[in-house]
Coordinates of C-alpha atoms in Angstrom, one line a residue:
Chain Y
X1 CA 12.6 -26.7 13.6
X2 CA 9.0 -25.7 14.1
X3 CA 7.6 -22.7 12.1
X4 CA 7.8 -19.3 13.7
X5 CA 4.4 -17.8 14.5
X6 CA 3.6 -14.1 14.0
X7 CA 0.3 -12.6 14.9
X8 CA -1.2 -9.5 13.3
X9 CA -4.5 -7.8 13.0
X10 CA -6.0 -6.9 9.7
X11 CA -6.0 -3.2 8.9
X12 CA -8.8 -1.3 7.3
X13 CA -6.3 -0.2 4.7
X14 CA -5.7 -3.8 3.7
X15 CA -9.3 -4.5 2.7
X16 CA -10.7 -3.7 -0.8
X17 CA -14.2 -3.1 -2.1
X18 CA -15.0 -6.8 -2.1
X19 CA -14.9 -6.5 1.7
X20 CA -11.9 -8.8 2.1
X21 CA -8.2 -8.4 2.3
X22 CA -6.7 -7.4 -1.0
X23 CA -4.5 -10.3 -2.4
X24 CA -1.2 -8.5 -2.6
X25 CA -1.2 -7.9 1.1
X26 CA -0.5 -11.5 1.9
X27 CA 3.0 -10.9 0.4
X28 CA 3.4 -8.1 2.9
X29 CA 2.4 -10.4 5.7
X30 CA 4.9 -13.0 4.4
X31 CA 7.6 -10.3 4.7
X32 CA 6.5 -9.6 8.3
X33 CA 6.7 -13.3 8.9
X34 CA 10.3 -13.5 7.6
X35 CA 11.4 -10.7 9.8
X36 CA 9.9 -12.4 12.8
X37 CA 11.4 -15.6 11.8
X38 CA 14.9 -14.0 11.9
X39 CA 14.2 -12.5 15.4
X40 CA 13.0 -15.9 16.7
X41 CA 16.2 -17.6 15.3
X42 CA 18.3 -15.0 17.1
X43 CA 19.2 -12.2 14.7
X44 CA 17.7 -9.1 13.1
X45 CA 17.1 -9.0 9.4
X46 CA 17.6 -5.3 9.6
X47 CA 21.1 -5.7 11.1
X48 CA 22.0 -8.3 8.5
X49 CA 21.3 -5.8 5.8
X50 CA 22.7 -2.8 7.5
X51 CA 25.8 -4.2 9.2
X52 CA 26.8 -7.0 6.9
X53 CA 25.3 -5.9 3.6
X54 CA 23.5 -9.1 3.1
X55 CA 20.1 -8.9 1.3
X56 CA 17.6 -11.7 0.6
X57 CA 16.3 -10.6 -2.8
X58 CA 13.0 -12.2 -3.7
X59 CA 13.1 -14.0 -7.0
X60 CA 9.8 -15.9 -6.8
X61 CA 6.6 -15.6 -4.7
X62 CA 3.6 -17.8 -4.8
X63 CA 0.4 -17.8 -2.8
X64 CA -2.8 -20.0 -2.7
X65 CA -5.8 -18.2 -1.2
X66 CA -8.2 -20.6 0.5
X67 CA -10.5 -18.4 2.6
X68 CA -10.8 -14.6 2.9
X69 CA -9.4 -12.6 5.8
X70 CA -11.5 -9.7 7.0
X71 CA -11.0 -6.4 8.7
X72 CA -10.0 -6.7 12.3
X73 CA -9.4 -10.4 12.1
X74 CA -6.4 -11.7 13.9
X75 CA -4.3 -13.8 11.6
X76 CA -1.3 -16.0 12.3
X77 CA 1.6 -16.3 9.9
X78 CA 3.6 -19.5 10.3
X79 CA 7.0 -19.1 8.7
X80 CA 9.6 -21.7 8.1
X81 CA 12.6 -22.3 5.9
X82 CA 11.8 -24.9 3.3
X83 CA 15.3 -25.0 1.7
X84 CA 18.6 -23.3 2.5
X85 CA 21.5 -23.4 0.1
X86 CA 24.7 -21.4 -0.1
X87 CA 23.2 -18.9 -2.4
X88 CA 19.4 -19.1 -2.0
X89 CA 16.8 -19.6 0.7
X90 CA 13.2 -20.7 0.3
X91 CA 10.6 -19.8 2.9
X92 CA 7.2 -21.4 3.3
X93 CA 4.2 -19.7 5.0
X94 CA 0.8 -20.7 6.3
X95 CA -1.7 -17.9 7.1
X96 CA -4.3 -19.0 9.6
X97 CA -7.3 -17.3 11.2
X98 CA -6.2 -16.4 14.7
X99 CA -9.3 -17.7 16.5
X100 CA -8.6 -21.3 15.8
X101 CA -10.2 -20.8 12.4
X102 CA -9.4 -22.2 9.0
X103 CA -6.2 -22.0 6.9
X104 CA -6.6 -18.8 4.9
X105 CA -3.6 -19.0 2.6
X106 CA -0.3 -20.8 2.1
X107 CA 2.6 -19.8 0.0
X108 CA 6.3 -19.6 -0.5
X109 CA 9.0 -17.1 -1.5
X110 CA 12.4 -17.9 -3.0
X111 CA 15.3 -15.6 -2.4
X112 CA 18.9 -15.2 -3.6
X113 CA 21.5 -13.9 -1.3
X114 CA 23.0 -10.6 -2.5
X115 CA 25.6 -8.2 -1.4
X116 CA 25.2 -4.4 -1.1
X117 CA 25.7 -4.0 -4.8
X118 CA 22.8 -6.5 -5.5
X119 CA 25.2 -9.1 -6.9
X120 CA 24.7 -12.7 -5.8
X121 CA 27.0 -13.9 -3.1
X122 CA 27.3 -16.9 -0.8
X123 CA 25.4 -16.6 2.5
X124 CA 28.1 -15.6 5.0
X125 CA 29.1 -18.4 7.4
X126 CA 27.7 -16.7 10.5
X127 CA 24.1 -16.7 9.1
X128 CA 24.0 -20.3 7.9
X129 CA 22.9 -21.7 11.3
X130 CA 19.9 -19.4 11.4
X131 CA 18.4 -20.7 8.1
X132 CA 18.8 -24.4 8.7
X133 CA 15.6 -25.9 7.6
Chain H
X1 CA 2.2 29.4 -13.7
X2 CA -0.9 27.1 -14.1
X3 CA -1.1 23.9 -12.2
X4 CA 0.2 20.8 -13.8
X5 CA -2.4 18.2 -14.6
X6 CA -1.8 14.4 -14.0
X7 CA -4.4 11.8 -14.9
X8 CA -4.7 8.4 -13.2
X9 CA -7.2 5.6 -12.9
X10 CA -8.3 4.3 -9.5
X11 CA -6.9 0.8 -8.8
X12 CA -8.9 -1.9 -7.1
X13 CA -6.0 -2.0 -4.6
X14 CA -6.7 1.6 -3.6
X15 CA -10.3 0.9 -2.5
X16 CA -11.3 -0.3 0.9
X17 CA -14.3 -2.2 2.3
X18 CA -16.4 1.1 2.3
X19 CA -16.3 0.8 -1.5
X20 CA -14.3 4.0 -1.9
X21 CA -10.7 5.0 -2.2
X22 CA -8.8 4.6 1.2
X23 CA -7.9 8.0 2.4
X24 CA -4.1 7.5 2.7
X25 CA -3.9 6.9 -1.1
X26 CA -4.6 10.6 -1.8
X27 CA -1.1 11.3 -0.4
X28 CA 0.3 8.8 -2.9
X29 CA -1.5 10.6 -5.7
X30 CA -0.1 13.9 -4.5
X31 CA 3.4 12.4 -4.8
X32 CA 2.5 11.2 -8.4
X33 CA 1.4 14.8 -9.0
X34 CA 4.7 16.2 -7.7
X35 CA 6.7 14.0 -9.9
X36 CA 4.7 15.0 -13.0
X37 CA 5.0 18.6 -11.9
X38 CA 8.8 18.3 -12.1
X39 CA 8.6 16.7 -15.5
X40 CA 6.3 19.4 -16.8
X41 CA 8.7 22.1 -15.5
X42 CA 11.6 20.5 -17.3
X43 CA 13.5 18.1 -15.0
X44 CA 13.1 14.8 -13.3
X45 CA 12.6 14.5 -9.6
X46 CA 14.5 11.1 -9.8
X47 CA 17.6 12.8 -11.4
X48 CA 17.5 15.6 -8.8
X49 CA 17.7 12.9 -6.1
X50 CA 20.2 10.6 -7.8
X51 CA 22.5 13.0 -9.6
X52 CA 22.5 16.0 -7.3
X53 CA 21.6 14.4 -3.9
X54 CA 18.7 16.8 -3.4
X55 CA 15.7 15.5 -1.6
X56 CA 12.4 17.2 -0.8
X57 CA 11.5 15.7 2.5
X58 CA 7.9 16.0 3.6
X59 CA 7.4 17.8 6.9
X60 CA 3.7 18.3 6.7
X61 CA 0.8 17.0 4.7
X62 CA -2.9 17.9 4.8
X63 CA -5.9 16.8 2.8
X64 CA -9.6 17.7 2.8
X65 CA -11.9 15.0 1.4
X66 CA -15.0 16.4 -0.4
X67 CA -16.4 13.5 -2.4
X68 CA -15.3 9.9 -2.7
X69 CA -13.3 8.4 -5.6
X70 CA -14.3 5.0 -6.8
X71 CA -12.6 2.1 -8.5
X72 CA -11.9 2.7 -12.2
X73 CA -12.7 6.4 -11.9
X74 CA -10.3 8.6 -13.8
X75 CA -9.1 11.3 -11.5
X76 CA -7.1 14.4 -12.3
X77 CA -4.4 15.7 -9.9
X78 CA -3.7 19.4 -10.3
X79 CA -0.4 20.3 -8.7
X80 CA 1.2 23.7 -8.2
X81 CA 3.8 25.3 -6.0
X82 CA 2.2 27.5 -3.4
X83 CA 5.4 28.8 -1.9
X84 CA 9.1 28.3 -2.7
X85 CA 11.8 29.5 -0.3
X86 CA 15.5 28.8 -0.2
X87 CA 15.1 25.9 2.1
X88 CA 11.4 24.8 1.7
X89 CA 8.8 24.3 -0.9
X90 CA 5.0 24.0 -0.4
X91 CA 2.9 22.2 -3.0
X92 CA -0.9 22.5 -3.4
X93 CA -3.2 19.9 -5.0
X94 CA -6.7 19.6 -6.2
X95 CA -8.1 16.1 -7.0
X96 CA -10.9 16.2 -9.5
X97 CA -13.1 13.6 -11.0
X98 CA -11.9 13.1 -14.6
X99 CA -15.2 13.2 -16.3
X100 CA -15.8 16.8 -15.6
X101 CA -17.0 15.8 -12.2
X102 CA -16.7 17.4 -8.8
X103 CA -13.7 18.3 -6.8
X104 CA -12.9 15.2 -4.8
X105 CA -10.2 16.5 -2.5
X106 CA -7.7 19.3 -2.0
X107 CA -4.6 19.4 0.0
X108 CA -1.0 20.5 0.4
X109 CA 2.4 19.2 1.4
X110 CA 5.3 21.1 2.8
X111 CA 8.9 20.0 2.2
X112 CA 12.3 20.9 3.4
X113 CA 15.2 20.6 1.0
X114 CA 17.8 18.1 2.2
X115 CA 21.1 16.7 1.0
X116 CA 22.0 13.1 0.7
X117 CA 22.7 12.9 4.4
X118 CA 19.1 14.1 5.2
X119 CA 20.5 17.4 6.6
X120 CA 18.7 20.6 5.5
X121 CA 20.4 22.5 2.7
X122 CA 19.5 25.5 0.4
X123 CA 17.9 24.5 -2.8
X124 CA 20.7 24.5 -5.4
X125 CA 20.6 27.5 -7.8
X126 CA 19.8 25.3 -10.9
X127 CA 16.5 24.1 -9.4
X128 CA 15.1 27.5 -8.2
X129 CA 13.6 28.4 -11.6
X130 CA 11.6 25.2 -11.6
X131 CA 9.8 25.8 -8.4
X132 CA 8.9 29.4 -8.9
X133 CA 5.3 29.7 -7.8
Chain N
X1 CA -9.3 10.5 29.3
X2 CA -5.7 9.6 28.5
X3 CA -4.7 8.7 25.0
X4 CA -4.9 5.1 23.9
X5 CA -1.5 3.6 23.1
X6 CA -1.0 1.2 20.2
X7 CA 2.4 -0.4 19.3
X8 CA 3.4 -1.6 15.9
X9 CA 6.6 -2.5 14.2
X10 CA 7.6 -0.8 10.9
X11 CA 7.3 -3.2 7.9
X12 CA 9.8 -3.3 5.1
X13 CA 6.8 -2.6 2.8
X14 CA 6.3 0.7 4.5
X15 CA 9.8 2.1 3.7
X16 CA 10.7 3.9 0.5
X17 CA 13.9 4.4 -1.4
X18 CA 14.9 7.2 0.9
X19 CA 15.3 4.5 3.5
X20 CA 12.6 5.8 5.8
X21 CA 8.8 5.2 6.2
X22 CA 6.8 6.6 3.2
X23 CA 4.7 9.5 4.4
X24 CA 1.3 8.2 3.5
X25 CA 1.7 5.2 5.8
X26 CA 1.3 7.4 8.9
X27 CA -2.3 7.8 7.9
X28 CA -2.6 4.0 7.9
X29 CA -1.1 4.0 11.4
X30 CA -3.6 6.6 12.5
X31 CA -6.4 4.3 11.4
X32 CA -4.8 1.4 13.3
X33 CA -4.7 3.8 16.3
X34 CA -8.4 4.7 15.9
X35 CA -9.4 1.0 15.8
X36 CA -7.4 0.3 19.0
X37 CA -8.9 3.5 20.5
X38 CA -12.4 1.9 20.0
X39 CA -11.3 -1.4 21.6
X40 CA -9.8 0.3 24.6
X41 CA -13.0 2.3 25.1
X42 CA -15.1 -0.9 25.0
X43 CA -16.5 -1.5 21.5
X44 CA -15.3 -2.7 18.1
X45 CA -15.2 -0.3 15.2
X46 CA -15.9 -3.2 13.0
X47 CA -19.1 -4.1 14.8
X48 CA -20.2 -0.5 14.7
X49 CA -20.0 -0.5 11.0
X50 CA -21.4 -4.0 10.4
X51 CA -24.1 -4.2 13.1
X52 CA -25.2 -0.6 13.3
X53 CA -24.3 0.8 9.9
X54 CA -22.4 3.6 11.4
X55 CA -19.3 4.8 9.5
X56 CA -16.8 7.5 10.5
X57 CA -15.9 8.9 7.1
X58 CA -12.7 10.9 7.0
X59 CA -13.2 14.5 5.8
X60 CA -9.8 15.9 6.7
X61 CA -6.4 14.5 7.7
X62 CA -3.3 16.3 8.6
X63 CA 0.2 15.2 9.7
X64 CA 3.4 16.9 10.7
X65 CA 6.5 14.8 10.3
X66 CA 9.3 15.5 12.8
X67 CA 11.7 12.7 12.6
X68 CA 11.8 9.6 10.4
X69 CA 10.7 6.1 11.3
X70 CA 12.9 3.3 10.0
X71 CA 12.3 -0.4 9.1
X72 CA 11.9 -2.6 12.2
X73 CA 11.5 0.4 14.6
X74 CA 8.8 -0.1 17.1
X75 CA 6.5 2.9 17.1
X76 CA 3.8 4.0 19.5
X77 CA 0.6 5.6 18.3
X78 CA -1.1 7.7 20.9
X79 CA -4.8 8.3 19.9
X80 CA -7.3 10.5 21.6
X81 CA -10.6 12.3 20.7
X82 CA -10.0 16.0 20.4
X83 CA -13.6 16.9 19.8
X84 CA -16.9 14.9 19.6
X85 CA -20.1 16.4 18.3
X86 CA -23.4 14.9 17.3
X87 CA -22.3 14.6 13.7
X88 CA -18.5 14.7 13.7
X89 CA -15.5 13.4 15.6
X90 CA -12.0 14.7 15.6
X91 CA -9.1 12.4 16.6
X92 CA -5.6 13.5 17.5
X93 CA -2.4 11.3 17.2
X94 CA 1.1 11.4 18.4
X95 CA 3.6 8.9 16.8
X96 CA 6.5 8.2 19.1
X97 CA 9.6 6.0 18.7
X98 CA 9.0 3.0 20.9
X99 CA 12.3 2.9 22.6
X100 CA 11.7 6.1 24.6
X101 CA 12.8 8.0 21.5
X102 CA 11.6 11.2 20.0
X103 CA 8.2 12.3 18.8
X104 CA 8.1 11.2 15.1
X105 CA 4.9 12.8 14.0
X106 CA 1.7 14.3 15.2
X107 CA -1.6 14.7 13.3
X108 CA -5.3 14.7 13.4
X109 CA -8.3 13.4 11.4
X110 CA -11.8 14.8 11.2
X111 CA -14.7 12.5 10.5
X112 CA -18.4 12.9 9.9
X113 CA -20.8 10.2 11.1
X114 CA -22.5 8.5 8.2
X115 CA -25.1 5.8 7.8
X116 CA -24.8 2.8 5.5
X117 CA -25.8 4.9 2.5
X118 CA -23.0 7.3 3.3
X119 CA -25.4 10.1 4.2
X120 CA -24.6 12.1 7.3
X121 CA -26.4 11.1 10.5
X122 CA -26.2 11.9 14.2
X123 CA -24.0 9.5 16.2
X124 CA -26.4 7.0 17.8
X125 CA -26.8 7.5 21.5
X126 CA -25.1 4.2 22.5
X127 CA -21.8 5.4 21.0
X128 CA -21.7 8.9 22.5
X129 CA -20.1 7.8 25.7
X130 CA -17.2 6.1 23.9
X131 CA -16.1 9.3 22.1
X132 CA -16.3 11.7 25.0
X133 CA -13.1 13.7 24.8
Chain O
X1 CA -5.5 -13.2 -29.2
X2 CA -2.4 -11.1 -28.5
X3 CA -1.7 -9.9 -24.9
X4 CA -3.1 -6.5 -23.8
X5 CA -0.5 -4.0 -23.1
X6 CA -0.8 -1.6 -20.1
X7 CA 1.8 1.1 -19.4
X8 CA 2.4 2.6 -16.0
X9 CA 5.1 4.6 -14.3
X10 CA 6.7 3.4 -11.0
X11 CA 5.6 5.5 -8.0
X12 CA 7.9 6.6 -5.2
X13 CA 5.4 4.8 -2.9
X14 CA 6.1 1.6 -4.6
X15 CA 9.8 1.5 -3.8
X16 CA 11.3 0.2 -0.6
X17 CA 14.6 0.8 1.2
X18 CA 16.5 -1.5 -1.2
X19 CA 15.9 1.2 -3.8
X20 CA 13.7 -1.0 -6.0
X21 CA 10.0 -1.8 -6.3
X22 CA 8.7 -3.8 -3.4
X23 CA 7.7 -7.3 -4.5
X24 CA 4.0 -7.2 -3.5
X25 CA 3.4 -4.3 -5.9
X26 CA 3.8 -6.5 -8.9
X27 CA 0.5 -8.2 -7.9
X28 CA -1.1 -4.7 -7.9
X29 CA 0.2 -4.1 -11.4
X30 CA -1.2 -7.5 -12.5
X31 CA -4.6 -6.3 -11.3
X32 CA -4.2 -3.1 -13.3
X33 CA -3.4 -5.3 -16.2
X34 CA -6.5 -7.4 -15.8
X35 CA -8.7 -4.3 -15.7
X36 CA -7.1 -3.0 -18.9
X37 CA -7.5 -6.4 -20.4
X38 CA -11.2 -6.3 -19.9
X39 CA -11.4 -2.8 -21.4
X40 CA -9.4 -3.9 -24.4
X41 CA -11.8 -6.8 -24.9
X42 CA -14.8 -4.6 -24.8
X43 CA -16.3 -4.5 -21.3
X44 CA -15.5 -3.0 -17.8
X45 CA -14.5 -5.2 -15.0
X46 CA -16.2 -2.6 -12.7
X47 CA -19.6 -3.0 -14.5
X48 CA -19.3 -6.8 -14.4
X49 CA -19.0 -6.6 -10.6
X50 CA -21.6 -3.9 -10.1
X51 CA -24.2 -4.6 -12.7
X52 CA -24.0 -8.4 -12.9
X53 CA -22.6 -9.3 -9.5
X54 CA -19.8 -11.3 -11.1
X55 CA -16.5 -11.4 -9.2
X56 CA -13.2 -13.0 -10.3
X57 CA -11.9 -14.0 -6.9
X58 CA -8.1 -14.7 -6.8
X59 CA -7.3 -18.3 -5.6
X60 CA -3.7 -18.3 -6.6
X61 CA -1.0 -15.9 -7.6
X62 CA 2.6 -16.5 -8.6
X63 CA 5.4 -14.2 -9.8
X64 CA 9.0 -14.7 -10.8
X65 CA 11.2 -11.6 -10.4
X66 CA 14.0 -11.3 -13.0
X67 CA 15.2 -7.7 -12.8
X68 CA 14.3 -4.8 -10.5
X69 CA 12.0 -2.0 -11.5
X70 CA 13.0 1.4 -10.2
X71 CA 11.3 4.7 -9.3
X72 CA 10.0 6.6 -12.4
X73 CA 10.6 3.7 -14.7
X74 CA 7.9 3.1 -17.3
X75 CA 6.8 -0.5 -17.2
X76 CA 4.6 -2.4 -19.5
X77 CA 2.3 -5.1 -18.3
X78 CA 1.3 -7.6 -20.9
X79 CA -1.8 -9.5 -19.9
X80 CA -3.4 -12.5 -21.5
X81 CA -5.9 -15.3 -20.6
X82 CA -4.0 -18.5 -20.3
X83 CA -7.1 -20.7 -19.6
X84 CA -10.8 -20.0 -19.4
X85 CA -13.3 -22.5 -18.0
X86 CA -16.9 -22.3 -17.0
X87 CA -15.9 -21.6 -13.4
X88 CA -12.4 -20.3 -13.5
X89 CA -10.0 -18.1 -15.4
X90 CA -6.3 -18.0 -15.4
X91 CA -4.4 -14.9 -16.5
X92 CA -0.7 -14.6 -17.4
X93 CA 1.5 -11.5 -17.2
X94 CA 4.8 -10.3 -18.4
X95 CA 6.2 -7.1 -16.9
X96 CA 8.7 -5.4 -19.2
X97 CA 10.8 -2.3 -18.9
X98 CA 9.1 0.3 -21.0
X99 CA 12.2 1.6 -22.8
X100 CA 12.7 -1.6 -24.8
X101 CA 14.4 -3.0 -21.7
X102 CA 14.5 -6.4 -20.2
X103 CA 11.7 -8.6 -18.9
X104 CA 11.3 -7.6 -15.3
X105 CA 8.9 -10.3 -14.1
X106 CA 6.4 -12.8 -15.2
X107 CA 3.5 -14.4 -13.4
X108 CA 0.0 -15.7 -13.3
X109 CA -3.2 -15.5 -11.3
X110 CA -5.9 -18.0 -11.1
X111 CA -9.5 -16.9 -10.4
X112 CA -12.8 -18.6 -9.6
X113 CA -16.0 -16.9 -10.8
X114 CA -18.2 -15.9 -7.9
X115 CA -21.6 -14.3 -7.4
X116 CA -22.3 -11.4 -5.2
X117 CA -22.5 -13.7 -2.2
X118 CA -19.0 -15.0 -2.9
X119 CA -20.3 -18.4 -3.9
X120 CA -18.8 -20.0 -7.0
X121 CA -20.9 -19.7 -10.1
X122 CA -20.6 -20.4 -13.8
X123 CA -19.3 -17.4 -15.8
X124 CA -22.5 -15.9 -17.4
X125 CA -22.8 -16.5 -21.1
X126 CA -22.4 -12.9 -22.1
X127 CA -18.8 -12.8 -20.7
X128 CA -17.5 -16.0 -22.2
X129 CA -16.4 -14.4 -25.4
X130 CA -14.3 -11.9 -23.6
X131 CA -12.1 -14.4 -21.9
X132 CA -11.5 -16.7 -24.8
X133 CA -7.8 -17.5 -24.7

């Protein structure tokens, strides 16, 4: 399946005194990408948490920064599932400059599936189709 | 009672491309000041939420910005209770430059007391002494 | 002139352990609203800063919180100019639940016009039309 | 040289609706650790940027999350230099629960040395001693 594309515009709040986007914000954008990934695949991450008590807890995050994003730039987050197992899911991301520009960053996050009590569980059957890589 | 003093150091993440602290972060510092206010008065805000289900929900916040704070500056948050009622508490804050410098900002937040279901309640008796202004 | 409407979706990062949007984030949304206000009026805030060295430095911010915003909610920021003077501009904001829901918050920010050296200046002629209230 | 230890207390703003610290904030804490690392070694990161125009631009960040941090927890950031070259520096971090508790996270960041124009440069001689691993 092709990556899911999310567009957002860089906020002033996301810049730092170097005049570029502060590096931790790319992890926020990855989260925005994951949520849109779920919507594009046909369900809401919010409902999965709220209605089924299924949480995708981050156990690893990694990002390579290739070119800076600036205030008011439009950026595209391409999100895909790199690997889906019964108990864990790994997402991959590419952050691109919206105006056909360069690749700004690429990264990944690894998640374990947890129940409402934050104990690891197997991903319920109904969600498996959505995370097929 | 005198204000409670909290010291913190400006993080790089808190600056923006203007080279000064982004304005929303002062509200985060006010929250840090409130938590320290509670500790100085003899209880933990965390425990009040967790053990007694008492939440101080913000219903209004206001800040005047007088001079910019910069990366790595030490700032002092002076926190006090301006008004305490059965169902609401108003805090006041002064943000000062740590090195005997100027007043950077002053503001206030108004809170209603809520139970775990986010419905307004009266502040439980045991906490009244702590918020006496 | 009617307010300028900006839509955004609440990020997971913007929530706190109370399960609602952390209060400082409304000031970030106001900034997003200001930037969109400028675009809707016909210029870019970014360019005004970069090309003309004109900065709208926040000297006061105020927000009243009426109902909580939750993760994945769509919210609308309505932004307007409440008052424009030669040396200062005051914006007003209403934050609404996107699905025809209730008013979540309303607030205002007051700004002085500064040059690249952060000294107050008069708003250059070319920008006056854009901020007419 | 032993790692440099920095202590901080988890802010309410840093939690999310899962009731634990949002994952991007660990990268903010790593930055706080780097700044303290510099102070402990005898110089200010701020001055290096401001006076000598030397910037450590992040090109990669990575974090493994082992146990959650909660609101009001004291956490310790242990920061060390893993590798220092003429043009790049790699930091390693361990985030520990302050009360003798478990390891919460560990990670690393890789930086290239840049001049004021964001072009790569060699780390000036005077700073080499500070980053010896």
